[in-house]
Coordinates of C-alpha atoms in Angstrom, one line a residue:
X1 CA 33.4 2.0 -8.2
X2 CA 30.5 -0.3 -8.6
X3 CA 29.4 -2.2 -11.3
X4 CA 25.7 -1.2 -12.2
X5 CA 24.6 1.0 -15.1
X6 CA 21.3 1.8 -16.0
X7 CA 20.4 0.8 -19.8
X8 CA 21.8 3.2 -22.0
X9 CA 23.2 6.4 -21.7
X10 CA 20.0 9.0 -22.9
X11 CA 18.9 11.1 -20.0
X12 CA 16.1 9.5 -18.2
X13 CA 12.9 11.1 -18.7
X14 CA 10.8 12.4 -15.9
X15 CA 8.3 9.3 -16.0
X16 CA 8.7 6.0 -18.1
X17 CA 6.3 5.7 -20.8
X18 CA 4.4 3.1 -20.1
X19 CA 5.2 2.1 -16.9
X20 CA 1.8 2.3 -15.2
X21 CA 1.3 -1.1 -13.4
X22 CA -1.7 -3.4 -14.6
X23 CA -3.3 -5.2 -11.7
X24 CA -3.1 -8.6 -12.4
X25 CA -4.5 -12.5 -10.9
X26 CA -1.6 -12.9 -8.4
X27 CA -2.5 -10.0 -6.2
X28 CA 0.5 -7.9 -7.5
X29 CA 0.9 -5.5 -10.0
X30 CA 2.7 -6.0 -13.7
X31 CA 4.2 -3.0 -15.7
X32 CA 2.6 -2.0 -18.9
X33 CA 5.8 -2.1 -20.9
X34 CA 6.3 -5.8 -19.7
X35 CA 5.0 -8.0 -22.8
X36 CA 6.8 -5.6 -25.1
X37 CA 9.9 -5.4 -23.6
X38 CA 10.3 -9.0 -23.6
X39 CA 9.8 -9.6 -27.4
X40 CA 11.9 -6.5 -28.3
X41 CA 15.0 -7.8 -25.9
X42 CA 14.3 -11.5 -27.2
X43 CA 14.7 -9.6 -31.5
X44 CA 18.1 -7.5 -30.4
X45 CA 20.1 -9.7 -27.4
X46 CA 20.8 -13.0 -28.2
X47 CA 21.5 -14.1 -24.4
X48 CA 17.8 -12.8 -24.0
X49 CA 16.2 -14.8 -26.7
X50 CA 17.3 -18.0 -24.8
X51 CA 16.7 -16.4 -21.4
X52 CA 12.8 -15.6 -22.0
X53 CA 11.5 -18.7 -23.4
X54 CA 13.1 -20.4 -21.0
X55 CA 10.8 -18.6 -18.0
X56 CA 7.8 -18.1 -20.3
X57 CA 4.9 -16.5 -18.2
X58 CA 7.5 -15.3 -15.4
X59 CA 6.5 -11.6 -14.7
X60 CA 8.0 -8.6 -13.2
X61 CA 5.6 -8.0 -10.0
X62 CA 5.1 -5.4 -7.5
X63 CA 3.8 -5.6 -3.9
X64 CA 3.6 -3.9 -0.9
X65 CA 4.4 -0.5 0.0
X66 CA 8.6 1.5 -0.1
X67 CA 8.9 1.2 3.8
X68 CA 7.3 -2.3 3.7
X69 CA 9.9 -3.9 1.0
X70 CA 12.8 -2.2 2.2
X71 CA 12.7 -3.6 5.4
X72 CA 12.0 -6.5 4.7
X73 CA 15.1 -6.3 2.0
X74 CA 17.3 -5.5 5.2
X75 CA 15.6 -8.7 7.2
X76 CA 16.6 -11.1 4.5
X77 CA 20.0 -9.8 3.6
X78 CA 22.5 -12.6 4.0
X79 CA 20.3 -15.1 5.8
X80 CA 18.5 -18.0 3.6
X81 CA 15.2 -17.0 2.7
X82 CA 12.9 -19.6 5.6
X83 CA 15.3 -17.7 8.0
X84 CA 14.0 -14.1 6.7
X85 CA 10.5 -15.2 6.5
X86 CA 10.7 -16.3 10.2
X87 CA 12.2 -13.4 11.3
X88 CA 10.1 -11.3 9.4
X89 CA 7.2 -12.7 11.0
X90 CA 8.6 -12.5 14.4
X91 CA 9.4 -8.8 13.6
X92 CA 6.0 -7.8 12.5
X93 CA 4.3 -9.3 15.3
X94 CA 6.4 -7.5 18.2
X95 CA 6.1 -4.0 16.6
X96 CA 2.2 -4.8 15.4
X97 CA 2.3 -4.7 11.9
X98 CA 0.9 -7.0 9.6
X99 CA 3.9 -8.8 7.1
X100 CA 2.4 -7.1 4.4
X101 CA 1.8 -3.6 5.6
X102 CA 4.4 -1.8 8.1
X103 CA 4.6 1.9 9.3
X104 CA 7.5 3.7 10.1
X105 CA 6.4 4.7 13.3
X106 CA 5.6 1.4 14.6
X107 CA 9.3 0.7 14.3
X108 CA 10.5 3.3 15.9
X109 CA 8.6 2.8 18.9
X110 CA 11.2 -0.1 20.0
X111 CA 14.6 -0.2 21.0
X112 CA 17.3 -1.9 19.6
X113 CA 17.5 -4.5 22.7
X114 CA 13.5 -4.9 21.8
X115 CA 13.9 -5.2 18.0
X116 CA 16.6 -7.6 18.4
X117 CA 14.1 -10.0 20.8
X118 CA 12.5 -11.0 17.2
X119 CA 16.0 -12.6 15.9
X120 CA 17.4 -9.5 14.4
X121 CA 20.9 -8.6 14.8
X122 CA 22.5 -5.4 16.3
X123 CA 23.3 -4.3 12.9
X124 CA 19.9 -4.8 11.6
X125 CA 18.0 -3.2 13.9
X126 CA 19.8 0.0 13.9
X127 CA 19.3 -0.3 10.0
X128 CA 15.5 -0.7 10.1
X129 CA 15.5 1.7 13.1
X130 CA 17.4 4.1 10.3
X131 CA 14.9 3.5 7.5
X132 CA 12.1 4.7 9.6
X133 CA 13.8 8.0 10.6
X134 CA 14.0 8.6 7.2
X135 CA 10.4 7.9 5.9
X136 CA 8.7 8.9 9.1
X137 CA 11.3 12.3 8.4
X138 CA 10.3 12.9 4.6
X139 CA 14.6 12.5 3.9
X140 CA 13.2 10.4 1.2
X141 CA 10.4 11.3 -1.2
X142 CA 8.2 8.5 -1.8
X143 CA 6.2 10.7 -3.8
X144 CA 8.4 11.8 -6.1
X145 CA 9.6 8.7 -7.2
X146 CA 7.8 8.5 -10.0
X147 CA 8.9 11.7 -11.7
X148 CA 12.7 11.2 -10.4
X149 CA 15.2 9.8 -12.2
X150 CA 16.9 6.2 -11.1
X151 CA 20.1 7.8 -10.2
X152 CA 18.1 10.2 -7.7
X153 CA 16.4 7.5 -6.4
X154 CA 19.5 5.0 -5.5
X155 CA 21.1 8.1 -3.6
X156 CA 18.3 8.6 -1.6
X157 CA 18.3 5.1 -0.5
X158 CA 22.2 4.7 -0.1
X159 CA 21.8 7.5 1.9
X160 CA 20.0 5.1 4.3
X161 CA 22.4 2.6 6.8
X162 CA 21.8 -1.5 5.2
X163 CA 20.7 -0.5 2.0
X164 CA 23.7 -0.2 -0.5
X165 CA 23.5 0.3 -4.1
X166 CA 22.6 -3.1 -5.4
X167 CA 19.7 -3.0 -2.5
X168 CA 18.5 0.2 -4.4
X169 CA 18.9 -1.5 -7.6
X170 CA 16.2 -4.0 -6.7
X171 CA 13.8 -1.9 -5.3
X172 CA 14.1 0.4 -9.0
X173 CA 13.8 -3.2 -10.7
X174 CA 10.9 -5.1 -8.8
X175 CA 9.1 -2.3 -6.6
X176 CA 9.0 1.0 -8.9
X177 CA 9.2 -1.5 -11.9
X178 CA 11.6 0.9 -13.4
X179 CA 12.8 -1.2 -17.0
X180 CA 15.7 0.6 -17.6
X181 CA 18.1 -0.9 -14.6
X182 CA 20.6 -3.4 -15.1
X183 CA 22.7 -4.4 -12.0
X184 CA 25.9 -5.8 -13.8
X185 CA 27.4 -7.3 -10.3
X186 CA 24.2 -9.4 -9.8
X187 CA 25.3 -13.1 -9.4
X188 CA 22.0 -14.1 -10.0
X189 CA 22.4 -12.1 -13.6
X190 CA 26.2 -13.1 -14.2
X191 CA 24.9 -17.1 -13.5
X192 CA 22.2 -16.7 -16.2
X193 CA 23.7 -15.3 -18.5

């Protein structure tokens, strides 16, 4: 079983209080909740209250579109980030996308051999070719996220080949800004803390 909870054990309400995104200088978008948050963990967690002042005006921030970050989530998975961001590139250019902004259809317009001409592996290309079929399908409801619960939303993305659980975890955390998500296997997380 994997290590992951979500904070808490209350049923999740239909939308998070709070959560609406505040546009903000960087081009991205910071949750409501954000300053709050942080100076009610820093009062009850004492690993927190060293942790924040530590990366003072760091802020949660969201970008981009579902289809857009989950690919490029699959691009960059195990390869060092310079690696993802050329291959990225490379990727967006042969299917004729822009890096910030890709459709579903666009990918599934090439073939695996094709994809795969951009520096993608086998493996990767049959899981972005995967991800498309199942936004350019409806399988997953973008646009019901925001009334789902977190636990709906990681099986919908599971569901998907390439994107496993701590994947979905990520995309809660930093695309649907969702505060309540804690990834407990995170090395990134264990290291800091």
């Amino acid at each position: 079983m994997p290590k992951s909870s979500t904070v808490g054990k209350a049923p999740e309400p239909a939308v998070v209080q709070g959560a609406a995104p505040v546009a903000d200088a960087a081009g991205g978008f910071t949750p409501a909740y954000w300053d709050e948050a942080c100076r009610h963990l820093g009062k009850r967690d004492r690993v927190m209250k060293k942790l924040i002042p530590k990366f003072g005006e760091a802020r949660l921030q969201s970008r981009g579109d579902a289809f857009t970050t989950l690919a490029r989530s699959i691009v960059g998975q195990q390869i060092s980030v310079k690696a993802a961001q050329s291959v990225w590139d490379k990727f967006t250019a042969l299917v004729g996308g822009v890096s910030t902004r890709l459709e579903p259809d666009a990918v599934l317009g090439h073939d695996t051999p094709t994809l795969r001409t951009a520096g993608l592996s086998v493996r990767k290309a049959e899981y972005l070719t995967d991800l498309a079929k199942h936004f350019a399908s409806g399988a997953v409801h973008v646009g019901q996220w925001q009334d789902m619960g977190d636990e709906a939303i990681i099986d919908e993305l599971v569901a998907i080949r390439g994107i496993g659980r701590w994947t979905a975890e990520m995309f809660l955390i930093f695309h649907l800004m969702r505060p309540n998500v804690l990834p407990l296997d995170d090395l990134g997380l264990l290291k800091g803390i």
